[in-house]
């Protein structure tokens, strides 16, 4: 007979140690991985889930804090100025702009025609022009649905002396700033609610949009599988592509598509897309073919619950990150702004339906320069503070526009 194997204490100890080490390695590997959602015991589904994130399994180019802008060869002057401000955020030469806008979350600014700024307050639906030399302020558009009016504004872009205003009521308005002040030129009708716009040339724009439906018909989501549309002079899109969050429930898709961003760079010609609650940038060529993907690290996913009644965000007692802005700076260089809310805490209120609890966070804004020509990223700097988000910075040809809780300076 063959001798029966009798495990010794040494062997048992060896196996146990090996299992423990394996568990420790697995834990370490997953320690920095952002947590994803899935189905919960009560039947709700928390999003995002890996299978629904577009191109989740690709090898993404990391966007990290490891390499500073001082490692960048010939960085654009605007990025150097931004880095200097983030290092010393109290400039003595900042000029106050005598305009008050709603807040720092719903705002955009571009420079046009010499010494003029055009600024968009998306919460207040204000489009104003500011003459830096004279201090004169001109309201360029009234709130409304008529030609030249603005309503449900989302984003602002510039090409040459033309500016474009994206609106959720399925249109983009163009204003020509050869005139002083800028004048409404035309309105472009869309087949989607526009969340972001990028100007490609004097006759072409890219729009990131989302169709809005009143019912959760599984077929609704089919309209949103190609969220980036390219429009020329006509109102019909000439091309549609892009990365869509994979859900058949339009409220879930909307939670990721609203606040998404489309950008454009010319050398090489590329379209760049992001989705608000995901850490990825998707880069496409001029035919809409995916070329590369990038991932902001670190990043904390904000969970969205899918229930029988639709979708709701799991706020406020969780931490989360969002990509808040993606803008072309110079050549193939993008400026990416990511915001993280950490250490949630109750700061007021009774916690009832009539008086909901107010929450405070530690806010961290990180700015990255991404060169898509050589797939390199650089950390420009960061800004940390307590409270709700109260500050946003915008690079323009006239300098850095600083929005602190609705108060502006240049």
Short mmCIF file of C-alpha atoms in Angstrom, two decimals:
data_model
loop_
_atom_site.label_atom_id
_atom_site.label_comp_id
_atom_site.label_asym_id
_atom_site.label_seq_id
_atom_site.Cartn_x
_atom_site.Cartn_y
_atom_site.Cartn_z
CA UNK A 1 0.00 0.00 0.00
CA UNK A 2 1.01 3.56 -0.66
CA UNK A 3 1.80 5.47 2.47
CA UNK A 4 -0.92 7.97 3.38
CA UNK A 5 0.17 11.60 3.31
CA UNK A 6 0.25 13.11 6.78
CA UNK A 7 0.62 16.93 6.68
CA UNK A 8 3.11 18.21 9.18
CA UNK A 9 2.76 21.34 11.25
CA UNK A 10 5.50 22.88 9.14
CA UNK A 11 3.58 22.15 5.94
CA UNK A 12 0.33 23.53 7.35
CA UNK A 13 2.16 26.63 8.53
CA UNK A 14 3.78 27.02 5.09
CA UNK A 15 0.43 26.79 3.29
CA UNK A 16 -1.20 29.18 5.73
CA UNK A 17 1.58 31.72 5.32
CA UNK A 18 1.32 31.45 1.53
CA UNK A 19 -2.42 32.06 1.59
CA UNK A 20 -1.95 35.04 3.90
CA UNK A 21 0.70 36.55 1.61
CA UNK A 22 -1.51 36.02 -1.43
CA UNK A 23 -4.39 37.76 0.32
CA UNK A 24 -2.13 40.65 1.27
CA UNK A 25 -0.91 41.02 -2.32
CA UNK A 26 -4.47 41.03 -3.66
CA UNK A 27 -5.49 43.60 -1.08
CA UNK A 28 -2.52 45.78 -1.96
CA UNK A 29 -3.29 45.55 -5.66
CA UNK A 30 -6.84 46.65 -5.08
CA UNK A 31 -6.06 49.26 -2.47
CA UNK A 32 -5.75 52.12 -4.94
CA UNK A 33 -8.45 50.91 -7.32
CA UNK A 34 -11.57 53.09 -7.21
CA UNK A 35 -14.64 51.28 -5.94
CA UNK A 36 -17.33 50.44 -8.47
CA UNK A 37 -21.00 49.72 -8.00
CA UNK A 38 -23.21 46.73 -8.67
CA UNK A 39 -26.46 45.10 -7.56
CA UNK A 40 -27.28 45.41 -3.87
CA UNK A 41 -29.27 43.01 -1.62
CA UNK A 42 -32.30 45.32 -1.68
CA UNK A 43 -32.50 45.06 -5.49
CA UNK A 44 -31.12 48.50 -6.28
CA UNK A 45 -28.19 48.87 -8.64
CA UNK A 46 -25.40 51.27 -7.90
CA UNK A 47 -23.69 52.82 -10.92
CA UNK A 48 -21.13 52.96 -12.37
CA UNK A 49 -20.58 49.28 -13.01
CA UNK A 50 -17.54 48.10 -14.92
CA UNK A 51 -19.49 46.48 -17.77
CA UNK A 52 -21.27 49.76 -18.50
CA UNK A 53 -18.19 52.02 -18.54
CA UNK A 54 -17.06 52.57 -22.13
CA UNK A 55 -13.67 51.03 -22.94
CA UNK A 56 -13.12 50.19 -19.28
CA UNK A 57 -10.70 47.31 -19.98
CA UNK A 58 -8.33 49.29 -22.22
CA UNK A 59 -4.84 50.21 -21.08
CA UNK A 60 -5.35 53.88 -20.22
CA UNK A 61 -2.64 56.51 -20.21
CA UNK A 62 -2.47 57.65 -16.56
CA UNK A 63 -3.01 61.30 -15.62
CA UNK A 64 -1.29 61.60 -12.25
CA UNK A 65 0.36 64.01 -9.83
CA UNK A 66 3.74 62.33 -10.17
CA UNK A 67 5.25 64.62 -12.83
CA UNK A 68 5.10 68.38 -12.30
CA UNK A 69 4.87 71.06 -14.96
CA UNK A 70 8.54 71.85 -14.38
CA UNK A 71 9.23 68.57 -16.23
CA UNK A 72 7.41 69.87 -19.32
CA UNK A 73 9.55 71.14 -22.19
CA UNK A 74 8.56 74.72 -23.13
CA UNK A 75 5.25 74.81 -21.24
CA UNK A 76 2.71 77.38 -22.48
CA UNK A 77 2.94 80.69 -20.62
CA UNK A 78 -0.70 80.39 -19.58
CA UNK A 79 0.04 77.12 -17.75
CA UNK A 80 3.08 78.66 -16.06
CA UNK A 81 0.87 81.52 -14.86
CA UNK A 82 -1.70 79.05 -13.56
CA UNK A 83 0.99 77.07 -11.74
CA UNK A 84 2.33 80.28 -10.16
CA UNK A 85 -1.14 81.25 -8.98
CA UNK A 86 -1.81 77.81 -7.48
CA UNK A 87 1.45 78.04 -5.60
CA UNK A 88 0.70 81.57 -4.36
CA UNK A 89 -3.09 82.07 -4.62
CA UNK A 90 -3.13 85.74 -3.54
CA UNK A 91 -1.87 87.80 -6.49
CA UNK A 92 -1.23 91.46 -5.72
CA UNK A 93 -1.85 92.62 -9.28
CA UNK A 94 -5.29 91.00 -9.82
CA UNK A 95 -7.89 93.40 -11.19
CA UNK A 96 -11.44 93.19 -9.88
CA UNK A 97 -14.20 92.78 -12.50
CA UNK A 98 -17.36 94.60 -11.48
CA UNK A 99 -19.71 91.75 -12.36
CA UNK A 100 -21.29 89.33 -9.92
CA UNK A 101 -22.27 85.91 -11.27
CA UNK A 102 -24.18 83.07 -9.61
CA UNK A 103 -21.24 80.98 -8.41
CA UNK A 104 -18.00 79.32 -9.44
CA UNK A 105 -19.62 76.09 -10.63
CA UNK A 106 -21.69 77.53 -13.48
CA UNK A 107 -19.32 79.85 -15.30
CA UNK A 108 -17.08 80.18 -18.36
CA UNK A 109 -14.90 82.91 -19.86
CA UNK A 110 -13.07 83.54 -23.16
CA UNK A 111 -11.11 86.50 -24.54
CA UNK A 112 -12.13 88.04 -27.86
CA UNK A 113 -11.05 90.91 -30.10
CA UNK A 114 -8.21 92.52 -28.17
CA UNK A 115 -9.04 93.68 -24.66
CA UNK A 116 -12.48 92.10 -24.22
CA UNK A 117 -13.78 89.17 -22.17
CA UNK A 118 -17.04 87.32 -22.81
CA UNK A 119 -18.37 85.51 -19.77
CA UNK A 120 -21.23 83.06 -19.38
CA UNK A 121 -23.14 82.50 -16.14
CA UNK A 122 -25.01 79.26 -16.84
CA UNK A 123 -27.10 79.31 -13.67
CA UNK A 124 -28.28 82.87 -14.24
CA UNK A 125 -28.32 82.60 -18.06
CA UNK A 126 -26.19 85.72 -18.36
CA UNK A 127 -23.94 86.35 -21.37
CA UNK A 128 -21.92 89.52 -20.84
CA UNK A 129 -19.01 91.31 -22.46
CA UNK A 130 -16.42 93.14 -20.40
CA UNK A 131 -14.02 95.70 -21.85
CA UNK A 132 -10.81 95.40 -19.87
CA UNK A 133 -9.58 98.87 -20.89
CA UNK A 134 -12.72 100.87 -20.13
CA UNK A 135 -14.47 98.63 -17.60
CA UNK A 136 -17.66 98.81 -19.69
CA UNK A 137 -20.07 95.90 -19.28
CA UNK A 138 -22.54 94.90 -22.00
CA UNK A 139 -25.26 92.29 -21.71
CA UNK A 140 -25.14 90.40 -25.01
CA UNK A 141 -28.27 88.27 -24.74
CA UNK A 142 -31.57 88.26 -22.89
CA UNK A 143 -33.01 85.15 -21.29
CA UNK A 144 -35.53 83.52 -23.60
CA UNK A 145 -36.18 81.32 -26.62
CA UNK A 146 -36.06 83.95 -29.36
CA UNK A 147 -33.22 84.51 -31.83
CA UNK A 148 -30.27 85.91 -29.94
CA UNK A 149 -31.73 84.94 -26.55
CA UNK A 150 -30.15 82.37 -24.25
CA UNK A 151 -31.83 79.83 -21.99
CA UNK A 152 -30.68 76.67 -20.18
CA UNK A 153 -27.09 77.59 -21.03
CA UNK A 154 -24.39 74.97 -20.51
CA UNK A 155 -21.08 75.90 -22.13
CA UNK A 156 -19.07 78.54 -23.98
CA UNK A 157 -16.45 78.13 -26.73
CA UNK A 158 -14.53 80.37 -29.11
CA UNK A 159 -13.07 80.14 -32.58
CA UNK A 160 -11.32 83.28 -33.82
CA UNK A 161 -13.73 86.12 -33.15
CA UNK A 162 -16.82 83.89 -32.99
CA UNK A 163 -18.20 82.54 -29.74
CA UNK A 164 -20.65 79.68 -29.31
CA UNK A 165 -23.13 79.13 -26.49
CA UNK A 166 -24.45 75.59 -25.96
CA UNK A 167 -27.95 75.23 -24.51
CA UNK A 168 -30.04 72.35 -23.24
CA UNK A 169 -33.02 73.48 -25.32
CA UNK A 170 -31.40 71.87 -28.38
CA UNK A 171 -29.52 74.77 -29.91
CA UNK A 172 -26.19 76.51 -30.10
CA UNK A 173 -26.07 80.28 -30.64
CA UNK A 174 -23.15 81.95 -32.42
CA UNK A 175 -22.09 85.53 -31.69
CA UNK A 176 -19.67 87.44 -33.91
CA UNK A 177 -17.20 89.57 -32.00
CA UNK A 178 -15.74 91.46 -34.95
CA UNK A 179 -18.50 93.85 -33.95
CA UNK A 180 -18.19 95.84 -30.72
CA UNK A 181 -20.00 94.68 -28.70
CA UNK A 182 -20.44 91.12 -30.01
CA UNK A 183 -23.60 90.51 -32.04
CA UNK A 184 -25.79 87.44 -32.45
CA UNK A 185 -25.02 85.82 -35.80
CA UNK A 186 -27.13 82.67 -36.04
CA UNK A 187 -28.71 79.81 -34.10
CA UNK A 188 -27.99 76.16 -34.88
CA UNK A 189 -30.79 73.71 -34.16
CA UNK A 190 -29.75 70.37 -32.66
CA UNK A 191 -31.22 66.91 -32.25
CA UNK A 192 -29.91 66.72 -28.65
CA UNK A 193 -29.77 68.82 -25.51
CA UNK A 194 -26.29 70.36 -25.68
CA UNK A 195 -24.08 70.02 -22.60
CA UNK A 196 -20.77 71.07 -24.15
CA UNK A 197 -19.53 72.68 -27.35
CA UNK A 198 -16.12 72.94 -29.05
CA UNK A 199 -15.44 75.17 -32.04
CA UNK A 200 -13.54 73.31 -34.77
CA UNK A 201 -13.35 76.00 -37.50
CA UNK A 202 -15.44 78.93 -38.69
CA UNK A 203 -18.17 76.60 -39.98
CA UNK A 204 -17.90 73.48 -37.79
CA UNK A 205 -18.67 72.73 -34.15
CA UNK A 206 -18.61 69.60 -32.01
CA UNK A 207 -21.43 69.13 -29.49
CA UNK A 208 -21.72 66.65 -26.65
CA UNK A 209 -25.42 66.08 -26.09
CA UNK A 210 -28.06 63.86 -24.65
CA UNK A 211 -31.67 63.25 -25.64
CA UNK A 212 -34.22 63.97 -22.94
CA UNK A 213 -37.24 61.71 -22.46
CA UNK A 214 -40.12 61.71 -20.02
CA UNK A 215 -40.38 57.92 -19.71
CA UNK A 216 -37.88 55.14 -19.14
CA UNK A 217 -38.46 53.27 -22.36
CA UNK A 218 -35.51 50.88 -22.96
CA UNK A 219 -35.36 52.24 -26.50
CA UNK A 220 -34.71 55.75 -25.27
CA UNK A 221 -31.07 55.05 -24.56
CA UNK A 222 -30.41 54.09 -28.18
CA UNK A 223 -30.42 57.77 -29.14
CA UNK A 224 -27.53 58.42 -26.75
CA UNK A 225 -25.02 55.81 -27.89
CA UNK A 226 -23.12 58.40 -29.96
CA UNK A 227 -23.19 61.51 -27.74
CA UNK A 228 -20.69 63.58 -29.80
CA UNK A 229 -22.19 65.26 -32.88
CA UNK A 230 -20.32 67.25 -35.54
CA UNK A 231 -22.35 70.08 -37.10
CA UNK A 232 -21.46 72.29 -40.04
CA UNK A 233 -23.50 75.16 -41.49
CA UNK A 234 -26.59 72.99 -41.78
CA UNK A 235 -28.52 71.95 -38.69
CA UNK A 236 -28.17 68.19 -39.31
CA UNK A 237 -25.12 66.41 -37.83
CA UNK A 238 -22.58 65.23 -40.40
CA UNK A 239 -21.00 62.72 -38.03
CA UNK A 240 -21.84 61.13 -34.68
CA UNK A 241 -19.57 59.10 -32.41
CA UNK A 242 -18.35 59.02 -28.82
CA UNK A 243 -18.35 57.07 -25.58
CA UNK A 244 -21.70 56.43 -23.91
CA UNK A 245 -22.41 54.99 -20.48
CA UNK A 246 -24.11 51.63 -21.10
CA UNK A 247 -27.51 51.80 -19.46
CA UNK A 248 -30.97 51.34 -20.96
CA UNK A 249 -32.40 53.79 -18.41
CA UNK A 250 -32.13 57.33 -19.70
CA UNK A 251 -32.00 58.80 -16.18
CA UNK A 252 -28.89 56.75 -15.49
CA UNK A 253 -27.31 57.73 -18.79
CA UNK A 254 -28.20 61.35 -18.13
CA UNK A 255 -26.43 61.24 -14.77
CA UNK A 256 -23.17 60.52 -16.62
CA UNK A 257 -23.69 62.46 -19.86
CA UNK A 258 -24.88 65.73 -18.31
CA UNK A 259 -21.81 67.69 -17.39
CA UNK A 260 -19.74 65.75 -19.91
CA UNK A 261 -17.29 67.70 -22.05
CA UNK A 262 -16.17 67.71 -25.67
CA UNK A 263 -12.96 69.40 -26.77
CA UNK A 264 -10.95 69.77 -29.95
CA UNK A 265 -7.25 70.17 -30.78
CA UNK A 266 -5.76 70.79 -34.21
CA UNK A 267 -2.24 69.32 -34.12
CA UNK A 268 -2.94 66.48 -34.57
CA UNK A 269 -6.66 66.96 -35.20
CA UNK A 270 -8.41 65.18 -32.37
CA UNK A 271 -11.72 65.28 -30.51
CA UNK A 272 -11.63 64.70 -26.76
CA UNK A 273 -14.60 63.58 -24.67
CA UNK A 274 -15.18 63.10 -20.96
CA UNK A 275 -18.17 61.99 -18.89
CA UNK A 276 -18.77 63.83 -15.62
CA UNK A 277 -18.63 60.96 -13.11
CA UNK A 278 -15.91 58.92 -14.82
CA UNK A 279 -12.12 59.43 -14.68
CA UNK A 280 -11.53 58.88 -18.40
CA UNK A 281 -10.71 61.01 -21.44
CA UNK A 282 -11.56 59.47 -24.83
CA UNK A 283 -9.55 60.75 -27.79
CA UNK A 284 -10.90 60.34 -31.36
CA UNK A 285 -9.51 61.21 -34.78
CA UNK A 286 -11.36 63.45 -37.24
CA UNK A 287 -13.39 60.46 -38.47
CA UNK A 288 -14.60 59.55 -34.99
CA UNK A 289 -12.29 56.56 -34.50
CA UNK A 290 -11.01 56.00 -30.97
CA UNK A 291 -7.26 56.60 -30.77
CA UNK A 292 -6.40 56.55 -27.07
CA UNK A 293 -7.85 56.82 -23.59
CA UNK A 294 -6.59 58.52 -20.44
CA UNK A 295 -7.46 58.00 -16.77
CA UNK A 296 -7.22 60.54 -13.94
CA UNK A 297 -5.62 59.00 -10.85
CA UNK A 298 -6.60 59.07 -8.04
CA UNK A 299 -10.36 59.25 -8.58
CA UNK A 300 -13.35 58.40 -6.36
CA UNK A 301 -16.52 57.26 -8.14
CA UNK A 302 -19.75 58.96 -7.12
CA UNK A 303 -22.44 56.29 -6.94
CA UNK A 304 -25.84 56.73 -8.58
CA UNK A 305 -28.62 54.43 -7.39
CA UNK A 306 -31.02 52.86 -9.89
CA UNK A 307 -34.36 52.02 -8.28
CA UNK A 308 -37.85 51.19 -9.51
CA UNK A 309 -38.56 54.92 -9.53
CA UNK A 310 -35.54 55.86 -11.61
CA UNK A 311 -32.20 57.17 -10.40
CA UNK A 312 -30.87 59.19 -7.51
CA UNK A 313 -27.43 60.27 -6.46
CA UNK A 314 -26.05 58.81 -3.25
CA UNK A 315 -25.28 62.09 -1.61
CA UNK A 316 -24.25 63.68 0.58
CA UNK A 317 -22.44 61.30 2.94
CA UNK A 318 -19.92 59.96 0.45
CA UNK A 319 -16.70 61.13 -1.13
CA UNK A 320 -16.46 61.59 -4.87
CA UNK A 321 -14.48 63.02 -7.76
CA UNK A 322 -15.51 64.62 -11.07
CA UNK A 323 -13.78 65.95 -14.15
CA UNK A 324 -15.04 69.52 -14.19
CA UNK A 325 -13.31 70.95 -17.25
CA UNK A 326 -11.26 69.95 -20.29
CA UNK A 327 -9.93 72.76 -22.49
CA UNK A 328 -7.45 73.00 -25.36
CA UNK A 329 -4.59 75.30 -24.40
CA UNK A 330 -1.99 75.25 -27.16
CA UNK A 331 -1.15 72.77 -29.89
CA UNK A 332 -2.05 69.30 -28.62
CA UNK A 333 -2.06 70.32 -24.94
CA UNK A 334 -5.22 70.06 -22.85
CA UNK A 335 -5.91 71.52 -19.43
CA UNK A 336 -7.91 69.10 -17.28
CA UNK A 337 -9.50 70.16 -13.99
CA UNK A 338 -10.61 67.44 -11.54
CA UNK A 339 -12.40 68.10 -8.26
CA UNK A 340 -12.57 65.75 -5.28
CA UNK A 341 -14.93 66.04 -2.30
CA UNK A 342 -13.57 64.34 0.80
CA UNK A 343 -14.35 63.99 4.53
CA UNK A 344 -18.12 64.67 4.38
CA UNK A 345 -19.53 66.08 7.61
CA UNK A 346 -22.75 67.61 8.84
CA UNK A 347 -22.48 71.37 9.22
CA UNK A 348 -26.08 72.41 9.88
CA UNK A 349 -29.77 71.69 9.51
CA UNK A 350 -32.05 69.34 11.42
CA UNK A 351 -31.89 66.45 9.00
CA UNK A 352 -35.62 66.53 8.24
CA UNK A 353 -37.38 66.83 4.90
CA UNK A 354 -38.34 70.40 5.72
CA UNK A 355 -34.83 71.31 6.91
CA UNK A 356 -32.34 68.94 5.28
CA UNK A 357 -28.96 68.45 6.83
CA UNK A 358 -26.25 70.59 5.28
CA UNK A 359 -22.94 68.94 4.52
CA UNK A 360 -19.43 70.24 4.29
CA UNK A 361 -16.42 68.73 2.56
CA UNK A 362 -12.73 69.15 2.08
CA UNK A 363 -12.40 70.24 -1.56
CA UNK A 364 -9.35 69.56 -3.67
CA UNK A 365 -9.01 70.97 -7.20
CA UNK A 366 -6.27 69.40 -9.34
CA UNK A 367 -5.12 70.87 -12.66
CA UNK A 368 -3.31 68.68 -15.20
CA UNK A 369 -1.68 69.44 -18.55
CA UNK A 370 -2.12 66.54 -20.98
CA UNK A 371 -0.09 66.44 -24.20
CA UNK A 372 -1.94 64.02 -26.46
CA UNK A 373 0.79 64.19 -29.13
CA UNK A 374 3.20 62.22 -26.93
CA UNK A 375 0.74 60.81 -24.32
CA UNK A 376 2.32 62.64 -21.40
CA UNK A 377 0.63 64.32 -18.45
CA UNK A 378 1.89 66.92 -15.98
CA UNK A 379 0.46 68.10 -12.69
CA UNK A 380 0.11 71.89 -12.94
CA UNK A 381 -0.91 72.29 -9.30
CA UNK A 382 -3.75 71.96 -6.83
CA UNK A 383 -5.86 74.04 -4.51
CA UNK A 384 -7.46 72.72 -1.30
CA UNK A 385 -10.06 74.38 0.89
CA UNK A 386 -13.09 73.64 3.08
CA UNK A 387 -16.75 74.02 2.23
CA UNK A 388 -18.83 73.77 -0.89
CA UNK A 389 -16.89 74.42 -4.13
CA UNK A 390 -16.30 78.18 -4.30
CA UNK A 391 -13.43 78.73 -6.74
CA UNK A 392 -12.72 78.10 -10.41
CA UNK A 393 -9.92 79.35 -12.65
CA UNK A 394 -10.12 79.98 -16.40
CA UNK A 395 -7.18 80.49 -18.76
CA UNK A 396 -7.79 83.21 -21.38
CA UNK A 397 -5.60 85.14 -23.81
CA UNK A 398 -5.86 88.12 -21.45
CA UNK A 399 -4.74 86.21 -18.37
CA UNK A 400 -6.26 84.13 -15.62
CA UNK A 401 -9.91 84.78 -14.77
CA UNK A 402 -10.52 83.96 -11.10
CA UNK A 403 -14.05 83.22 -9.92
CA UNK A 404 -14.36 83.14 -6.12
CA UNK A 405 -17.95 82.46 -5.09
CA UNK A 406 -19.22 84.62 -7.95
CA UNK A 407 -16.78 87.49 -7.49
CA UNK A 408 -14.49 87.90 -10.50
CA UNK A 409 -10.96 89.17 -11.01
CA UNK A 410 -8.40 89.08 -13.82
#
